[in-house]
PDB file of C-alpha atoms in Angstrom:
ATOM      1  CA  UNK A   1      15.814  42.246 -53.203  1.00 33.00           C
ATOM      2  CA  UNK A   2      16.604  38.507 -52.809  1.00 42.00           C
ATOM      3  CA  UNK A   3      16.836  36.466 -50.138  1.00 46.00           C
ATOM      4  CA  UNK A   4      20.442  36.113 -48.512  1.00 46.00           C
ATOM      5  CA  UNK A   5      22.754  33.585 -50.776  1.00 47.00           C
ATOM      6  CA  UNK A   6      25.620  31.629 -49.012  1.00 48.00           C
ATOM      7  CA  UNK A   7      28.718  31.539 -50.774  1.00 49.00           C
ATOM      8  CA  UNK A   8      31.227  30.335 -48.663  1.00 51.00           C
ATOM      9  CA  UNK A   9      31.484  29.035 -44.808  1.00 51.00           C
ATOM     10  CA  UNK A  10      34.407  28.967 -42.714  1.00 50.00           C
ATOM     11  CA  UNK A  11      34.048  26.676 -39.352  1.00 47.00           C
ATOM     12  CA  UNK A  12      36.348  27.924 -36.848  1.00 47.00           C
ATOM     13  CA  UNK A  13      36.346  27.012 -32.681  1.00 48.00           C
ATOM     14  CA  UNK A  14      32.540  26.487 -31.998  1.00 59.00           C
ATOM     15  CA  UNK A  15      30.939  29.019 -34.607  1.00 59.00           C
ATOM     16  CA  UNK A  16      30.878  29.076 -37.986  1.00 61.00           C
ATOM     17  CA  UNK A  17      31.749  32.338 -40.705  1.00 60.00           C
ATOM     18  CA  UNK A  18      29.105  32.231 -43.080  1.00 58.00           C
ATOM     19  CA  UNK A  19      29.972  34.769 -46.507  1.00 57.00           C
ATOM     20  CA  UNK A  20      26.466  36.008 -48.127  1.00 52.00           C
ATOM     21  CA  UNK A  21      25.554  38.243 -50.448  1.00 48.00           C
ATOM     22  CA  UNK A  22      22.054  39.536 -51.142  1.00 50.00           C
ATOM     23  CA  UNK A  23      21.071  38.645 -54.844  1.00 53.00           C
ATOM     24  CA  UNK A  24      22.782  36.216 -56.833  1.00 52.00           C
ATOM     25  CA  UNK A  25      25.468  38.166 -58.706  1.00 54.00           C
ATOM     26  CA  UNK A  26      28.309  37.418 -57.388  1.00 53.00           C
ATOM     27  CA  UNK A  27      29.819  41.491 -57.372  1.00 49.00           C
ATOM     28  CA  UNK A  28      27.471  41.913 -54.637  1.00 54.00           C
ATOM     29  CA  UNK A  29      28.966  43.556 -51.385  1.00 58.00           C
ATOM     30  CA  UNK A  30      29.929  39.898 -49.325  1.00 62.00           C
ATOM     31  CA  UNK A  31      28.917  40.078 -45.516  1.00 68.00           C
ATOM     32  CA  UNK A  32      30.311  37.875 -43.056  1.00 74.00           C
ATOM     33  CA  UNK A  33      28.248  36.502 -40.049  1.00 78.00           C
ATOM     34  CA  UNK A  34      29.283  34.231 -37.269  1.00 81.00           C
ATOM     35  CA  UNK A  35      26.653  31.850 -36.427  1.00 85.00           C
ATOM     36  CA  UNK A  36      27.427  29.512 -33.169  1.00 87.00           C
ATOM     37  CA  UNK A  37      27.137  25.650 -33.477  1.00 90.00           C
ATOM     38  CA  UNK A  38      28.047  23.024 -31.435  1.00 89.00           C
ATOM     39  CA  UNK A  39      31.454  22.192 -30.211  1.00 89.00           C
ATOM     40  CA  UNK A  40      34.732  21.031 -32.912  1.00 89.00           C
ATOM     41  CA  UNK A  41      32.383  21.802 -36.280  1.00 89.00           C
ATOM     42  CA  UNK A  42      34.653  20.271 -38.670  1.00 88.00           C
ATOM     43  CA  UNK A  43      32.551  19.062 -41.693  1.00 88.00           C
ATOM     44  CA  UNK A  44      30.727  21.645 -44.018  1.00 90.00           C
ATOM     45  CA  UNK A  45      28.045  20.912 -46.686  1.00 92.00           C
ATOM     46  CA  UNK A  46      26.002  23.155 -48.457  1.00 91.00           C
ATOM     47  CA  UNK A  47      22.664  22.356 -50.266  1.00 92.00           C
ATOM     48  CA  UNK A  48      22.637  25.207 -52.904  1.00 88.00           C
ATOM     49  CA  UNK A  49      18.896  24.200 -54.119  1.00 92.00           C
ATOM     50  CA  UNK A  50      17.465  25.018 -51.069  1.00 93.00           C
ATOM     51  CA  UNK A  51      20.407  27.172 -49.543  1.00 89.00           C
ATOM     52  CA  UNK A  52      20.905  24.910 -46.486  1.00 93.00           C
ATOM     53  CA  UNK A  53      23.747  24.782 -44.446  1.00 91.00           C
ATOM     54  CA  UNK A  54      24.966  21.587 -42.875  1.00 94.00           C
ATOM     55  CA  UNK A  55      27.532  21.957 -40.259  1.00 93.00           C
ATOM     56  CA  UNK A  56      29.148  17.994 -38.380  1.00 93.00           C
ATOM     57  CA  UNK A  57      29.931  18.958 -34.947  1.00 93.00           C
ATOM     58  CA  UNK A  58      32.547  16.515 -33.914  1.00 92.00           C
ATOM     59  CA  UNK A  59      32.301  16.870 -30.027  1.00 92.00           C
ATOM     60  CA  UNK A  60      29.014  17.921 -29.632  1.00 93.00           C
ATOM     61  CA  UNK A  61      28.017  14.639 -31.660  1.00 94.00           C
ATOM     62  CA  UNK A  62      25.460  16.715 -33.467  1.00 95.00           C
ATOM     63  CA  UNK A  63      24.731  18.558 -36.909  1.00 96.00           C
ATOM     64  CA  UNK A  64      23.604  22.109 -37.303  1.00 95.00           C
ATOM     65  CA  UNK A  65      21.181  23.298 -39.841  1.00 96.00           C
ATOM     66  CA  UNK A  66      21.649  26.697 -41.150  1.00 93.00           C
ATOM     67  CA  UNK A  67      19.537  28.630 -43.326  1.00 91.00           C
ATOM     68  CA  UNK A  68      21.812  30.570 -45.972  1.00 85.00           C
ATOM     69  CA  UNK A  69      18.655  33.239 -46.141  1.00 86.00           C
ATOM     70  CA  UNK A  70      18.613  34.069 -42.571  1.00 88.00           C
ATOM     71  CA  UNK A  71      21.920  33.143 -41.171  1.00 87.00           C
ATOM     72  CA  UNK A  72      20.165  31.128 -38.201  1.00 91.00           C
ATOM     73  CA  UNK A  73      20.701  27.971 -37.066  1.00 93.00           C
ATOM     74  CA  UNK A  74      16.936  26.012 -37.926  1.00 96.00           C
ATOM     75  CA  UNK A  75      17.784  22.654 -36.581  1.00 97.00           C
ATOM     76  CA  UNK A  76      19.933  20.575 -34.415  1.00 97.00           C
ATOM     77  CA  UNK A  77      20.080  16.712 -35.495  1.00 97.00           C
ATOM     78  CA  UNK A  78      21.431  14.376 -32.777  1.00 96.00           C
ATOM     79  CA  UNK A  79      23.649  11.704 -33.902  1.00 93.00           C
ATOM     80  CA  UNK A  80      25.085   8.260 -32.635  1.00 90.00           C
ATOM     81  CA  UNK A  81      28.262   9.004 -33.299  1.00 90.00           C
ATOM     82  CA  UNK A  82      30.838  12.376 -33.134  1.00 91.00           C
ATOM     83  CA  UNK A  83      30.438  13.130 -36.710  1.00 92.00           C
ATOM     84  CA  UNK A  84      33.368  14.268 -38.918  1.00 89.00           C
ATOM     85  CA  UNK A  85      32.760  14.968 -42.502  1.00 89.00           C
ATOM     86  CA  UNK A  86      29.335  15.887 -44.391  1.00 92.00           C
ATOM     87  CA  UNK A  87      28.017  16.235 -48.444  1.00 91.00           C
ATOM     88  CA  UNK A  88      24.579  17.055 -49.686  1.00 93.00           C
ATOM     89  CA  UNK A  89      22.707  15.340 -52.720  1.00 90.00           C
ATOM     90  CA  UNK A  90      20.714  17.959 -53.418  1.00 92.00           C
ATOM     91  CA  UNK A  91      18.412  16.470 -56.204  1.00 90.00           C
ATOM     92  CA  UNK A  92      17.346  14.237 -53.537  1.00 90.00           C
ATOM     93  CA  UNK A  93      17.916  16.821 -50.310  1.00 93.00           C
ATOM     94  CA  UNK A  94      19.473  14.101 -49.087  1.00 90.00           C
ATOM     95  CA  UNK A  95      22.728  14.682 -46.506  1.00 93.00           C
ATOM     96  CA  UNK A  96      25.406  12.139 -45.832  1.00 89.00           C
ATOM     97  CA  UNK A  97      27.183  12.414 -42.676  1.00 91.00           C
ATOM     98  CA  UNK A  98      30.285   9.973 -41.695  1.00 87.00           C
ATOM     99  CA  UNK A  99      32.103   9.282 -38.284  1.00 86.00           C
ATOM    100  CA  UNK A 100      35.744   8.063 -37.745  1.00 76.00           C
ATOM    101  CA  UNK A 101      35.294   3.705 -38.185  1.00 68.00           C
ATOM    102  CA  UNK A 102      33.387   3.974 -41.039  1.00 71.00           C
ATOM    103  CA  UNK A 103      30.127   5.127 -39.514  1.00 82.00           C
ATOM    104  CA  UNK A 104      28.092   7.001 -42.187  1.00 83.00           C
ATOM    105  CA  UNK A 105      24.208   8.583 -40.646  1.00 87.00           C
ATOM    106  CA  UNK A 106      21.682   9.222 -44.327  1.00 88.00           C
ATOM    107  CA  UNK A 107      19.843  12.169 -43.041  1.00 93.00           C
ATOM    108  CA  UNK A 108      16.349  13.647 -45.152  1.00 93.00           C
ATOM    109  CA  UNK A 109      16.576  17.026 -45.939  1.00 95.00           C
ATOM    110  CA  UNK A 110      13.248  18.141 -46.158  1.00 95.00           C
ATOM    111  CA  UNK A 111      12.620  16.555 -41.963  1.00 96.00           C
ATOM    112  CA  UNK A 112      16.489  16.800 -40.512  1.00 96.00           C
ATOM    113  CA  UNK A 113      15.678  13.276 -39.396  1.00 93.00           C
ATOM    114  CA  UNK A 114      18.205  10.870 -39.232  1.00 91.00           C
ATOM    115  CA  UNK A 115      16.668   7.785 -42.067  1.00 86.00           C
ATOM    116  CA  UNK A 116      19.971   5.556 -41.694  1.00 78.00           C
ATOM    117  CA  UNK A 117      22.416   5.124 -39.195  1.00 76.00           C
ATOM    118  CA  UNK A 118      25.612   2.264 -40.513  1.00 70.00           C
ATOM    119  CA  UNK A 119      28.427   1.101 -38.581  1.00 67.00           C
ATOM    120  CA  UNK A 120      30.543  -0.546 -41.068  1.00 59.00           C
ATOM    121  CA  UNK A 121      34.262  -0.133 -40.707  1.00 62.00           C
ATOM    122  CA  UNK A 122      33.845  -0.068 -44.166  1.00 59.00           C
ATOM    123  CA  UNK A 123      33.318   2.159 -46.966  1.00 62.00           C
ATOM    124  CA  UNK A 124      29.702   2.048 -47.912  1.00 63.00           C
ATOM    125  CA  UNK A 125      28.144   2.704 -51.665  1.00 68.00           C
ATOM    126  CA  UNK A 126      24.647   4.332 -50.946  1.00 68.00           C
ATOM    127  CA  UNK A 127      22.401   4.488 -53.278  1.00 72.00           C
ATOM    128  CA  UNK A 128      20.925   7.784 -53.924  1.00 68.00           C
ATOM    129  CA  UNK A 129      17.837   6.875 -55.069  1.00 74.00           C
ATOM    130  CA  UNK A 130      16.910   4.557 -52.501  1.00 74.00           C
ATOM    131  CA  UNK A 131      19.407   5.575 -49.618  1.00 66.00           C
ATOM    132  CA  UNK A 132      19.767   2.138 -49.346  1.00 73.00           C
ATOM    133  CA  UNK A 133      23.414  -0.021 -48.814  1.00 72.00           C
ATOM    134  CA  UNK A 134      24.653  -1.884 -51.997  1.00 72.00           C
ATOM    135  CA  UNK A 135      27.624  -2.534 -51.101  1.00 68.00           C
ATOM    136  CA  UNK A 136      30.612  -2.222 -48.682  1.00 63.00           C
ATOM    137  CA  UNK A 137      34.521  -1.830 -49.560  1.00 59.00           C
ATOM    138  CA  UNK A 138      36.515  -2.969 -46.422  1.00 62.00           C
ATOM    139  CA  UNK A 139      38.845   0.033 -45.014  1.00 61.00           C
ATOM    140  CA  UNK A 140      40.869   0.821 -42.374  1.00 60.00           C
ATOM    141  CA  UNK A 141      38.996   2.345 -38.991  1.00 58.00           C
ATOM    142  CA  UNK A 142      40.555   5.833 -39.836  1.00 58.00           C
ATOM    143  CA  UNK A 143      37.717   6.095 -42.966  1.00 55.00           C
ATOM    144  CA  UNK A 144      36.207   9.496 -41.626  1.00 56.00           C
ATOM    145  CA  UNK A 145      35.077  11.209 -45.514  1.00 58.00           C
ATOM    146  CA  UNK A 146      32.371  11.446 -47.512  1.00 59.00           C
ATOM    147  CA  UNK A 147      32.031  12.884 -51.217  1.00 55.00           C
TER     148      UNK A 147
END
């Protein structure tokens, strides 16, 4: 049988709900399990290449790093800031985490470690490829998403 597959993930109060289902097809029986993180998680990415869960803790100022396949929490990256939102590139395992103000931390994948850390009050265009800043779009200091 497969490894565990994460399908969905609910963050509610200071846990997260994490739906897997062992195999791929999705008719397989769904299981629910509650995995603790750190306080207010409120962003939720998912790497489905390497079925890695990224969960932005707003009050704990952290993110936590969940494997999908055994529904543990792996890592705990520290951040600058109270993060908000999160997204995964996953052809680069690269994870993008943003802050209220326009704060944005590039994390690697592949070492949870934190490669970038920008204060902008901006918008900022990373590139992908180089995680690099090429260019900034003035905002408002409510900016808090990431896509």
């Amino acid at each position: 049988m497969a490894g565990l597959v994460a399908r969905s993930v609910i963050a509610v109060a200071d846990a997260v709900a994490l739906a897997v289902s062992a195999g791929t097809p999705m008719a397989a029986a769904m299981t629910v399990v509650t995995i603790p993180v750190g306080h207010d998680p409120i962003g939720v990415a998912v790497n489905s290449w390497t079925d890695t869960v990224y969960v932005a803790n707003l009050s704990s100022g952290t993110v936590s790093v969940i494997s999908g396949r055994t529904s543990k929490v792996t890592d705990t990256i520290p951040l600058s800031f109270g993060p908000y939102g999160a997204a995964v590139d996953p052809a680069t395992d690269t994870v993008y985490v943003t802050g209220l103000g326009g704060i944005v931390a590039v994390i690697n994948g592949k070492t949870n470690e934190v490669v970038a850390d920008e204060s902008a009050g901006a918008v900022l265009v990373i590139s992908g490829k180089t995680d690099a800043v090429t260019a900034t779009i003035p905002t408002s200091e409510d900016t808090s998403s990431v896509a």
